[in-house]
Amino acid sequence: MGTPAPHSPAEPGSVQIVVTSPEQMRELGRRLAKLLRAGDLVMLSGELGAGKTTLTRGLGEGLGVRGAVTSPTFVIARVHPSLGDGPPLVHVDAYRLSGGLDEMEDLDLDVSLPESVVVVEWGEGKVEELTEDRLQVVIHRAVGDTTDEVRQMTITGLGERWVSADLSVLAA
């Protein structure tokens, strides 16, 4: 896969980031948007309340898309068209989808993917077959009755698309 970036952990194509507030999570989303282009798939995983939608809100701001980015839990997917010449953002919440790719195919993500940035929350085991090239974002937070805003994040680029990407810029 290439050599690890100077500030990344031992695993090539991966960076670890500590986020301590919702605003930092949004800012990380804005920085991440600068690395994304049409055709990119971003898979977000983490506990309820970990910050997946907050990160996606920042992505939407960074991509310059129309509409407030909110959790698509009840509609499954939302499309946010670009206000400029960038790609639209397709935000999917696969939490309630029990099936694998069959159920996801009903959303036509394979049609949307080439011209959009597709962000899927809770997509593990459901969307990997869409493309070998994807960015995997895992958000860990303290669970239980806590007001702790600290999130430990691991962002990993998988596939040819991410081999030469410098994910260490996200930790800036």
CSV table of N, CA and C in Angstrom, one decimal:
chain,number,residue,atom,x,y,z
A,1,MET,N,0.8,-1.2,0.0
A,1,MET,CA,0.0,0.0,0.0
A,1,MET,C,0.8,1.2,0.0
A,2,GLY,N,2.0,1.4,0.1
A,2,GLY,CA,2.7,2.7,0.2
A,2,GLY,C,3.2,2.9,1.7
A,3,THR,N,3.9,3.9,1.9
A,3,THR,CA,4.5,4.2,3.2
A,3,THR,C,3.5,5.0,4.1
A,4,PRO,N,3.6,4.8,5.4
A,4,PRO,CA,2.7,5.6,6.2
A,4,PRO,C,3.1,7.0,6.2
A,5,ALA,N,2.1,7.9,6.4
A,5,ALA,CA,2.4,9.3,6.5
A,5,ALA,C,3.1,9.6,7.8
A,6,PRO,N,3.9,10.6,7.9
A,6,PRO,CA,4.7,10.9,9.1
A,6,PRO,C,3.9,10.9,10.4
A,7,HIS,N,2.7,11.4,10.4
A,7,HIS,CA,1.9,11.5,11.6
A,7,HIS,C,0.9,10.4,11.8
A,8,SER,N,1.0,9.4,10.9
A,8,SER,CA,-0.1,8.3,11.0
A,8,SER,C,0.4,7.2,11.8
A,9,PRO,N,-0.5,6.3,12.3
A,9,PRO,CA,-0.1,5.1,13.0
A,9,PRO,C,0.6,4.2,12.0
A,10,ALA,N,1.0,3.0,12.5
A,10,ALA,CA,1.8,2.1,11.8
A,10,ALA,C,1.1,1.5,10.5
A,11,GLU,N,-0.2,1.5,10.5
A,11,GLU,CA,-1.0,0.9,9.4
A,11,GLU,C,-1.0,2.0,8.3
A,12,PRO,N,-0.4,1.6,7.1
A,12,PRO,CA,-0.4,2.5,6.0
A,12,PRO,C,-1.9,2.9,5.5
A,13,GLY,N,-2.0,4.1,5.1
A,13,GLY,CA,-3.3,4.5,4.6
A,13,GLY,C,-4.3,4.8,5.7
A,14,SER,N,-3.8,5.0,6.9
A,14,SER,CA,-4.7,5.2,8.1
A,14,SER,C,-4.1,6.4,8.9
A,15,VAL,N,-5.1,7.1,9.5
A,15,VAL,CA,-4.7,8.2,10.4
A,15,VAL,C,-5.6,8.1,11.7
A,16,GLN,N,-5.0,8.4,12.8
A,16,GLN,CA,-5.8,8.5,14.0
A,16,GLN,C,-5.9,9.9,14.5
A,17,ILE,N,-7.1,10.3,14.9
A,17,ILE,CA,-7.4,11.7,15.3
A,17,ILE,C,-8.2,11.7,16.6
A,18,VAL,N,-7.9,12.6,17.4
A,18,VAL,CA,-8.7,12.8,18.6
A,18,VAL,C,-9.5,14.1,18.4
A,19,VAL,N,-10.9,14.0,18.6
A,19,VAL,CA,-11.8,15.2,18.5
A,19,VAL,C,-12.4,15.4,19.9
A,20,THR,N,-12.4,16.7,20.3
A,20,THR,CA,-12.9,16.9,21.7
A,20,THR,C,-14.2,17.8,21.7
A,21,SER,N,-14.8,18.1,20.6
A,21,SER,CA,-16.0,18.9,20.6
A,21,SER,C,-16.8,18.7,19.3
A,22,PRO,N,-18.1,18.9,19.3
A,22,PRO,CA,-18.9,18.8,18.0
A,22,PRO,C,-18.3,19.8,17.0
A,23,GLU,N,-17.9,21.0,17.4
A,23,GLU,CA,-17.3,21.9,16.4
A,23,GLU,C,-16.1,21.4,15.7
A,24,GLN,N,-15.2,20.7,16.5
A,24,GLN,CA,-14.0,20.1,15.9
A,24,GLN,C,-14.4,19.0,15.0
A,25,MET,N,-15.5,18.2,15.3
A,25,MET,CA,-16.0,17.2,14.4
A,25,MET,C,-16.4,17.8,13.1
A,26,ARG,N,-17.2,18.9,13.2
A,26,ARG,CA,-17.6,19.6,11.9
A,26,ARG,C,-16.4,20.1,11.1
A,27,GLU,N,-15.4,20.6,11.8
A,27,GLU,CA,-14.3,21.1,11.1
A,27,GLU,C,-13.5,20.0,10.4
A,28,LEU,N,-13.4,18.8,11.1
A,28,LEU,CA,-12.8,17.7,10.5
A,28,LEU,C,-13.6,17.3,9.2
A,29,GLY,N,-14.9,17.3,9.2
A,29,GLY,CA,-15.7,17.1,8.1
A,29,GLY,C,-15.4,18.1,6.9
A,30,ARG,N,-15.2,19.3,7.3
A,30,ARG,CA,-14.9,20.3,6.3
A,30,ARG,C,-13.5,20.1,5.6
A,31,ARG,N,-12.5,19.6,6.5
A,31,ARG,CA,-11.2,19.3,6.0
A,31,ARG,C,-11.3,18.0,5.1
A,32,LEU,N,-12.0,17.1,5.5
A,32,LEU,CA,-12.2,15.8,4.8
A,32,LEU,C,-12.8,16.1,3.4
A,33,ALA,N,-13.7,17.0,3.3
A,33,ALA,CA,-14.4,17.4,2.1
A,33,ALA,C,-13.4,17.8,1.0
A,34,LYS,N,-12.3,18.4,1.4
A,34,LYS,CA,-11.3,18.8,0.5
A,34,LYS,C,-10.6,17.7,-0.2
A,35,LEU,N,-10.6,16.5,0.4
A,35,LEU,CA,-9.9,15.3,-0.2
A,35,LEU,C,-10.9,14.5,-1.1
A,36,LEU,N,-12.2,14.8,-0.9
A,36,LEU,CA,-13.2,14.0,-1.6
A,36,LEU,C,-13.5,14.5,-3.0
A,37,ARG,N,-13.9,13.6,-3.9
A,37,ARG,CA,-14.4,13.9,-5.2
A,37,ARG,C,-15.5,13.0,-5.6
A,38,ALA,N,-16.1,13.3,-6.7
A,38,ALA,CA,-17.2,12.4,-7.2
A,38,ALA,C,-16.7,11.0,-7.4
A,39,GLY,N,-17.6,10.1,-6.9
A,39,GLY,CA,-17.2,8.7,-7.0
A,39,GLY,C,-16.7,8.1,-5.7
A,40,ASP,N,-16.5,9.0,-4.7
A,40,ASP,CA,-16.0,8.5,-3.4
A,40,ASP,C,-17.1,8.0,-2.5
A,41,LEU,N,-16.8,6.9,-1.8
A,41,LEU,CA,-17.7,6.3,-0.8
A,41,LEU,C,-17.0,6.4,0.5
A,42,VAL,N,-17.7,7.0,1.5
A,42,VAL,CA,-17.3,7.1,2.9
A,42,VAL,C,-18.2,6.3,3.8
A,43,MET,N,-17.6,5.4,4.5
A,43,MET,CA,-18.4,4.6,5.4
A,43,MET,C,-18.1,5.1,6.9
A,44,LEU,N,-19.2,5.4,7.6
A,44,LEU,CA,-19.0,5.9,9.0
A,44,LEU,C,-19.6,4.8,9.9
A,45,SER,N,-18.8,4.5,11.0
A,45,SER,CA,-19.3,3.6,12.0
A,45,SER,C,-18.9,4.2,13.4
A,46,GLY,N,-19.8,3.9,14.3
A,46,GLY,CA,-19.6,4.4,15.7
A,46,GLY,C,-21.0,4.2,16.4
A,47,GLU,N,-20.9,4.3,17.7
A,47,GLU,CA,-22.1,4.2,18.5
A,47,GLU,C,-23.1,5.3,18.2
A,48,LEU,N,-24.3,5.1,18.6
A,48,LEU,CA,-25.3,6.2,18.5
A,48,LEU,C,-24.8,7.4,19.3
A,49,GLY,N,-24.8,8.6,18.7
A,49,GLY,CA,-24.3,9.8,19.4
A,49,GLY,C,-22.8,10.0,19.2
A,50,ALA,N,-22.2,9.2,18.4
A,50,ALA,CA,-20.7,9.3,18.3
A,50,ALA,C,-20.3,10.5,17.5
A,51,GLY,N,-21.2,11.0,16.6
A,51,GLY,CA,-20.8,12.2,15.8
A,51,GLY,C,-20.8,11.9,14.3
A,52,LYS,N,-21.4,10.8,13.9
A,52,LYS,CA,-21.4,10.5,12.4
A,52,LYS,C,-22.1,11.6,11.6
A,53,THR,N,-23.3,12.0,12.1
A,53,THR,CA,-24.1,13.1,11.4
A,53,THR,C,-23.4,14.4,11.5
A,54,THR,N,-22.8,14.7,12.6
A,54,THR,CA,-22.0,16.0,12.8
A,54,THR,C,-20.9,16.0,11.8
A,55,LEU,N,-20.1,14.9,11.7
A,55,LEU,CA,-19.1,14.9,10.7
A,55,LEU,C,-19.6,15.1,9.3
A,56,THR,N,-20.7,14.5,9.0
A,56,THR,CA,-21.3,14.6,7.6
A,56,THR,C,-21.8,16.0,7.4
A,57,ARG,N,-22.3,16.7,8.5
A,57,ARG,CA,-22.7,18.1,8.3
A,57,ARG,C,-21.5,18.9,7.9
A,58,GLY,N,-20.4,18.7,8.5
A,58,GLY,CA,-19.1,19.4,8.1
A,58,GLY,C,-18.7,19.1,6.7
A,59,LEU,N,-18.9,17.8,6.3
A,59,LEU,CA,-18.6,17.4,4.9
A,59,LEU,C,-19.5,18.2,3.9
A,60,GLY,N,-20.8,18.3,4.3
A,60,GLY,CA,-21.7,19.0,3.4
A,60,GLY,C,-21.3,20.5,3.3
A,61,GLU,N,-20.9,21.1,4.4
A,61,GLU,CA,-20.4,22.5,4.4
A,61,GLU,C,-19.2,22.6,3.5
A,62,GLY,N,-18.2,21.7,3.7
A,62,GLY,CA,-17.0,21.7,2.9
A,62,GLY,C,-17.3,21.5,1.4
A,63,LEU,N,-18.2,20.6,1.1
A,63,LEU,CA,-18.6,20.4,-0.3
A,63,LEU,C,-19.4,21.5,-0.9
A,64,GLY,N,-20.0,22.3,-0.1
A,64,GLY,CA,-20.9,23.4,-0.6
A,64,GLY,C,-22.2,22.9,-1.2
A,65,VAL,N,-22.9,22.0,-0.4
A,65,VAL,CA,-24.1,21.5,-0.9
A,65,VAL,C,-25.3,22.2,-0.3
A,66,ARG,N,-26.5,22.0,-0.9
A,66,ARG,CA,-27.7,22.7,-0.5
A,66,ARG,C,-28.4,21.8,0.5
A,67,GLY,N,-29.1,22.5,1.5
A,67,GLY,CA,-29.9,21.8,2.5
A,67,GLY,C,-29.1,21.5,3.7
A,68,ALA,N,-29.9,21.5,4.8
A,68,ALA,CA,-29.3,21.2,6.1
A,68,ALA,C,-29.0,19.7,6.2
A,69,VAL,N,-27.8,19.3,6.5
A,69,VAL,CA,-27.5,17.9,6.7
A,69,VAL,C,-28.0,17.4,8.0
A,70,THR,N,-29.0,16.6,8.0
A,70,THR,CA,-29.5,16.0,9.3
A,70,THR,C,-29.5,14.5,9.1
A,71,SER,N,-29.7,13.8,10.2
A,71,SER,CA,-29.7,12.4,10.2
A,71,SER,C,-30.8,11.9,9.3
A,72,PRO,N,-30.5,11.0,8.3
A,72,PRO,CA,-31.5,10.5,7.4
A,72,PRO,C,-32.2,9.2,7.9
A,73,THR,N,-32.2,9.0,9.2
A,73,THR,CA,-32.6,7.7,9.8
A,73,THR,C,-34.0,7.3,9.3
A,74,PHE,N,-35.0,8.3,9.2
A,74,PHE,CA,-36.3,7.9,8.8
A,74,PHE,C,-36.6,7.9,7.4
A,75,VAL,N,-35.7,8.6,6.6
A,75,VAL,CA,-35.9,8.5,5.1
A,75,VAL,C,-34.9,7.7,4.4
A,76,ILE,N,-34.0,7.1,5.2
A,76,ILE,CA,-32.9,6.2,4.7
A,76,ILE,C,-31.8,7.0,4.0
A,77,ALA,N,-32.2,7.8,3.0
A,77,ALA,CA,-31.2,8.5,2.2
A,77,ALA,C,-31.7,9.9,1.8
A,78,ARG,N,-30.7,10.9,1.8
A,78,ARG,CA,-31.0,12.2,1.3
A,78,ARG,C,-29.9,12.6,0.3
A,79,VAL,N,-30.4,13.3,-0.7
A,79,VAL,CA,-29.4,13.9,-1.7
A,79,VAL,C,-29.4,15.4,-1.5
A,80,HIS,N,-28.1,15.9,-1.3
A,80,HIS,CA,-27.9,17.3,-1.2
A,80,HIS,C,-27.2,17.8,-2.4
A,81,PRO,N,-27.9,18.5,-3.4
A,81,PRO,CA,-27.2,18.9,-4.6
A,81,PRO,C,-26.1,20.0,-4.3
A,82,SER,N,-25.2,20.1,-5.1
A,82,SER,CA,-24.1,21.1,-5.0
A,82,SER,C,-24.6,22.4,-5.3
A,83,LEU,N,-24.2,23.4,-4.6
A,83,LEU,CA,-24.5,24.8,-4.9
A,83,LEU,C,-23.6,25.4,-5.9
A,84,GLY,N,-22.5,24.7,-6.2
A,84,GLY,CA,-21.5,25.2,-7.1
A,84,GLY,C,-21.3,24.1,-8.2
A,85,ASP,N,-20.0,23.9,-8.5
A,85,ASP,CA,-19.7,22.9,-9.5
A,85,ASP,C,-19.2,21.6,-9.0
A,86,GLY,N,-19.3,21.4,-7.7
A,86,GLY,CA,-18.8,20.2,-7.0
A,86,GLY,C,-19.9,19.1,-7.1
A,87,PRO,N,-19.5,17.9,-6.6
A,87,PRO,CA,-20.4,16.8,-6.6
A,87,PRO,C,-21.5,16.9,-5.6
A,88,PRO,N,-22.7,16.3,-5.8
A,88,PRO,CA,-23.7,16.3,-4.8
A,88,PRO,C,-23.3,15.3,-3.7
A,89,LEU,N,-23.9,15.5,-2.5
A,89,LEU,CA,-23.7,14.6,-1.4
A,89,LEU,C,-24.9,13.7,-1.2
A,90,VAL,N,-24.7,12.4,-1.2
A,90,VAL,CA,-25.7,11.4,-0.9
A,90,VAL,C,-25.4,10.9,0.5
A,91,HIS,N,-26.4,11.2,1.5
A,91,HIS,CA,-26.2,10.8,2.9
A,91,HIS,C,-27.2,9.7,3.2
A,92,VAL,N,-26.6,8.5,3.5
A,92,VAL,CA,-27.4,7.3,3.8
A,92,VAL,C,-27.3,6.8,5.2
A,93,ASP,N,-28.4,6.5,5.8
A,93,ASP,CA,-28.4,5.8,7.1
A,93,ASP,C,-28.9,4.4,6.9
A,94,ALA,N,-28.0,3.4,7.0
A,94,ALA,CA,-28.3,2.0,6.8
A,94,ALA,C,-28.7,1.3,8.1
A,95,TYR,N,-28.9,2.0,9.2
A,95,TYR,CA,-29.1,1.4,10.5
A,95,TYR,C,-30.3,0.5,10.4
A,96,ARG,N,-31.4,0.9,9.8
A,96,ARG,CA,-32.6,0.1,9.8
A,96,ARG,C,-32.7,-0.9,8.7
A,97,LEU,N,-31.7,-0.9,7.8
A,97,LEU,CA,-31.7,-1.9,6.7
A,97,LEU,C,-31.0,-3.2,7.2
A,98,SER,N,-31.8,-4.3,7.3
A,98,SER,CA,-31.3,-5.5,7.8
A,98,SER,C,-30.5,-6.3,6.7
A,99,GLY,N,-30.9,-6.2,5.5
A,99,GLY,CA,-30.3,-7.0,4.4
A,99,GLY,C,-29.0,-6.4,4.0
A,100,GLY,N,-28.3,-7.0,3.2
A,100,GLY,CA,-27.0,-6.6,2.7
A,100,GLY,C,-27.2,-5.7,1.4
A,101,LEU,N,-26.4,-6.0,0.4
A,101,LEU,CA,-26.5,-5.1,-0.8
A,101,LEU,C,-27.8,-5.2,-1.5
A,102,ASP,N,-28.6,-6.3,-1.4
A,102,ASP,CA,-29.9,-6.3,-2.0
A,102,ASP,C,-30.8,-5.2,-1.6
A,103,GLU,N,-30.9,-4.9,-0.3
A,103,GLU,CA,-31.7,-3.8,0.2
A,103,GLU,C,-31.1,-2.5,-0.2
A,104,MET,N,-29.8,-2.4,-0.2
A,104,MET,CA,-29.1,-1.2,-0.6
A,104,MET,C,-29.3,-0.9,-2.1
A,105,GLU,N,-29.4,-1.9,-2.9
A,105,GLU,CA,-29.6,-1.7,-4.3
A,105,GLU,C,-30.9,-0.9,-4.6
A,106,ASP,N,-31.9,-1.1,-3.7
A,106,ASP,CA,-33.1,-0.3,-3.9
A,106,ASP,C,-32.9,1.2,-3.9
A,107,LEU,N,-31.8,1.6,-3.2
A,107,LEU,CA,-31.5,3.0,-3.1
A,107,LEU,C,-30.8,3.5,-4.4
A,108,ASP,N,-30.4,2.6,-5.3
A,108,ASP,CA,-29.7,3.0,-6.5
A,108,ASP,C,-28.3,3.7,-6.2
A,109,LEU,N,-27.7,3.3,-5.1
A,109,LEU,CA,-26.4,3.9,-4.8
A,109,LEU,C,-25.3,3.7,-5.9
A,110,ASP,N,-25.4,2.5,-6.6
A,110,ASP,CA,-24.5,2.2,-7.6
A,110,ASP,C,-24.6,3.2,-8.8
A,111,VAL,N,-25.8,3.7,-9.0
A,111,VAL,CA,-26.1,4.7,-10.0
A,111,VAL,C,-25.6,6.1,-9.5
A,112,SER,N,-25.8,6.4,-8.3
A,112,SER,CA,-25.4,7.7,-7.7
A,112,SER,C,-23.9,7.9,-7.5
A,113,LEU,N,-23.2,6.7,-7.2
A,113,LEU,CA,-21.8,6.8,-6.8
A,113,LEU,C,-20.9,7.5,-7.8
A,114,PRO,N,-21.0,7.2,-9.1
A,114,PRO,CA,-20.0,7.8,-10.0
A,114,PRO,C,-20.0,9.3,-10.0
A,115,GLU,N,-21.1,10.0,-9.8
A,115,GLU,CA,-21.1,11.4,-9.9
A,115,GLU,C,-21.3,12.1,-8.5
A,116,SER,N,-21.4,11.3,-7.4
A,116,SER,CA,-21.6,11.9,-6.1
A,116,SER,C,-20.6,11.5,-5.1
A,117,VAL,N,-20.6,12.2,-4.0
A,117,VAL,CA,-19.9,11.7,-2.8
A,117,VAL,C,-21.0,11.0,-2.0
A,118,VAL,N,-20.8,9.7,-1.7
A,118,VAL,CA,-21.8,8.9,-0.9
A,118,VAL,C,-21.2,8.6,0.5
A,119,VAL,N,-22.0,9.1,1.5
A,119,VAL,CA,-21.6,8.9,2.9
A,119,VAL,C,-22.7,7.9,3.5
A,120,VAL,N,-22.2,6.8,4.0
A,120,VAL,CA,-23.1,5.8,4.5
A,120,VAL,C,-22.8,5.6,6.0
A,121,GLU,N,-23.8,5.9,6.9
A,121,GLU,CA,-23.7,5.6,8.3
A,121,GLU,C,-24.2,4.1,8.5
A,122,TRP,N,-23.6,3.4,9.4
A,122,TRP,CA,-24.0,2.0,9.7
A,122,TRP,C,-23.9,1.1,8.4
A,123,GLY,N,-22.9,1.3,7.6
A,123,GLY,CA,-22.9,0.5,6.3
A,123,GLY,C,-22.1,-0.8,6.3
A,124,GLU,N,-21.5,-1.1,7.5
A,124,GLU,CA,-20.7,-2.3,7.5
A,124,GLU,C,-21.5,-3.5,7.1
A,125,GLY,N,-20.9,-4.3,6.3
A,125,GLY,CA,-21.5,-5.5,5.8
A,125,GLY,C,-22.7,-5.3,4.8
A,126,LYS,N,-22.9,-4.0,4.4
A,126,LYS,CA,-24.0,-3.7,3.5
A,126,LYS,C,-23.5,-3.0,2.2
A,127,VAL,N,-22.5,-2.3,2.3
A,127,VAL,CA,-22.1,-1.5,1.1
A,127,VAL,C,-20.7,-1.7,0.5
A,128,GLU,N,-20.0,-2.6,1.1
A,128,GLU,CA,-18.6,-2.8,0.7
A,128,GLU,C,-18.5,-3.3,-0.8
A,129,GLU,N,-19.6,-4.0,-1.2
A,129,GLU,CA,-19.5,-4.5,-2.6
A,129,GLU,C,-19.7,-3.4,-3.6
A,130,LEU,N,-20.1,-2.2,-3.2
A,130,LEU,CA,-20.3,-1.1,-4.2
A,130,LEU,C,-19.0,-0.8,-4.9
A,131,THR,N,-17.9,-0.7,-4.1
A,131,THR,CA,-16.6,-0.4,-4.6
A,131,THR,C,-15.5,-0.8,-3.7
A,132,GLU,N,-14.4,-1.2,-4.3
A,132,GLU,CA,-13.2,-1.5,-3.4
A,132,GLU,C,-12.6,-0.3,-2.8
A,133,ASP,N,-12.8,0.8,-3.5
A,133,ASP,CA,-12.2,2.1,-3.1
A,133,ASP,C,-13.2,2.8,-2.1
A,134,ARG,N,-12.8,2.9,-0.9
A,134,ARG,CA,-13.7,3.6,0.1
A,134,ARG,C,-12.8,4.1,1.2
A,135,LEU,N,-13.4,5.1,1.9
A,135,LEU,CA,-12.8,5.7,3.1
A,135,LEU,C,-13.6,5.2,4.3
A,136,GLN,N,-12.9,4.5,5.2
A,136,GLN,CA,-13.6,4.0,6.4
A,136,GLN,C,-13.3,4.9,7.6
A,137,VAL,N,-14.4,5.4,8.2
A,137,VAL,CA,-14.2,6.3,9.4
A,137,VAL,C,-14.9,5.6,10.6
A,138,VAL,N,-14.1,5.3,11.6
A,138,VAL,CA,-14.6,4.6,12.8
A,138,VAL,C,-14.4,5.6,13.9
A,139,ILE,N,-15.5,5.9,14.6
A,139,ILE,CA,-15.6,6.9,15.7
A,139,ILE,C,-15.8,6.1,17.0
A,140,HIS,N,-14.9,6.2,17.9
A,140,HIS,CA,-15.1,5.6,19.2
A,140,HIS,C,-15.3,6.7,20.3
A,141,ARG,N,-16.3,6.5,21.1
A,141,ARG,CA,-16.6,7.4,22.2
A,141,ARG,C,-16.8,6.6,23.5
A,142,ALA,N,-16.7,7.3,24.6
A,142,ALA,CA,-17.0,6.7,25.9
A,142,ALA,C,-18.5,6.4,25.9
A,143,VAL,N,-18.9,5.2,26.3
A,143,VAL,CA,-20.3,4.9,26.4
A,143,VAL,C,-20.8,4.9,27.8
A,144,GLY,N,-22.2,5.0,27.9
A,144,GLY,CA,-22.8,5.1,29.2
A,144,GLY,C,-23.2,6.5,29.5
A,145,ASP,N,-23.5,6.8,30.8
A,145,ASP,CA,-23.9,8.1,31.2
A,145,ASP,C,-22.8,9.1,31.3
A,146,THR,N,-22.4,9.7,30.2
A,146,THR,CA,-21.3,10.6,30.2
A,146,THR,C,-21.5,11.8,29.3
A,147,THR,N,-20.9,12.9,29.7
A,147,THR,CA,-21.0,14.1,28.9
A,147,THR,C,-19.7,14.3,28.2
A,148,ASP,N,-18.8,13.3,28.2
A,148,ASP,CA,-17.5,13.4,27.6
A,148,ASP,C,-17.7,13.6,26.1
A,149,GLU,N,-17.1,14.6,25.5
A,149,GLU,CA,-17.1,14.9,24.1
A,149,GLU,C,-15.9,14.3,23.3
A,150,VAL,N,-15.0,13.6,24.0
A,150,VAL,CA,-13.8,13.1,23.3
A,150,VAL,C,-14.2,11.9,22.4
A,151,ARG,N,-13.7,12.0,21.2
A,151,ARG,CA,-13.9,10.9,20.2
A,151,ARG,C,-12.5,10.5,19.7
A,152,GLN,N,-12.3,9.2,19.7
A,152,GLN,CA,-11.1,8.7,19.1
A,152,GLN,C,-11.5,8.2,17.7
A,153,MET,N,-10.8,8.7,16.7
A,153,MET,CA,-11.2,8.4,15.3
A,153,MET,C,-10.1,7.7,14.6
A,154,THR,N,-10.5,6.7,13.8
A,154,THR,CA,-9.5,6.1,12.9
A,154,THR,C,-10.1,6.2,11.5
A,155,ILE,N,-9.3,6.9,10.6
A,155,ILE,CA,-9.8,7.0,9.2
A,155,ILE,C,-8.8,6.2,8.3
A,156,THR,N,-9.4,5.3,7.5
A,156,THR,CA,-8.6,4.4,6.7
A,156,THR,C,-9.0,4.5,5.3
A,157,GLY,N,-8.1,4.7,4.4
A,157,GLY,CA,-8.3,4.7,2.9
A,157,GLY,C,-8.1,3.3,2.4
A,158,LEU,N,-9.1,2.7,1.7
A,158,LEU,CA,-9.0,1.4,1.2
A,158,LEU,C,-9.1,1.4,-0.4
A,159,GLY,N,-8.3,0.6,-1.0
A,159,GLY,CA,-8.3,0.6,-2.5
A,159,GLY,C,-7.4,1.5,-3.2
A,160,GLU,N,-7.3,1.4,-4.5
A,160,GLU,CA,-6.3,2.2,-5.3
A,160,GLU,C,-6.5,3.7,-5.1
A,161,ARG,N,-7.8,4.1,-5.0
A,161,ARG,CA,-8.1,5.6,-4.9
A,161,ARG,C,-7.3,6.2,-3.8
A,162,TRP,N,-7.1,5.5,-2.7
A,162,TRP,CA,-6.6,6.1,-1.5
A,162,TRP,C,-5.1,5.8,-1.2
A,163,VAL,N,-4.5,5.0,-2.1
A,163,VAL,CA,-3.1,4.6,-1.9
A,163,VAL,C,-2.2,5.8,-1.7
A,164,SER,N,-2.3,6.8,-2.6
A,164,SER,CA,-1.4,7.9,-2.5
A,164,SER,C,-1.9,9.1,-1.7
A,165,ALA,N,-3.1,9.0,-1.2
A,165,ALA,CA,-3.7,10.1,-0.5
A,165,ALA,C,-3.0,10.3,0.9
A,166,ASP,N,-2.8,11.6,1.2
A,166,ASP,CA,-2.1,11.9,2.5
A,166,ASP,C,-3.2,12.2,3.5
A,167,LEU,N,-3.6,11.2,4.2
A,167,LEU,CA,-4.7,11.4,5.2
A,167,LEU,C,-4.2,12.2,6.4
A,168,SER,N,-2.8,12.3,6.6
A,168,SER,CA,-2.3,13.0,7.7
A,168,SER,C,-2.7,14.5,7.8
A,169,VAL,N,-3.1,15.1,6.6
A,169,VAL,CA,-3.6,16.5,6.6
A,169,VAL,C,-4.9,16.6,7.4
A,170,LEU,N,-5.6,15.5,7.7
A,170,LEU,CA,-6.8,15.6,8.5
A,170,LEU,C,-6.5,15.9,9.9
A,171,ALA,N,-5.3,15.5,10.4
A,171,ALA,CA,-5.0,15.6,11.8
A,171,ALA,C,-4.4,17.0,12.1
A,172,ALA,N,-4.3,17.9,11.1
A,172,ALA,CA,-3.8,19.2,11.3
A,172,ALA,C,-4.6,20.0,12.3
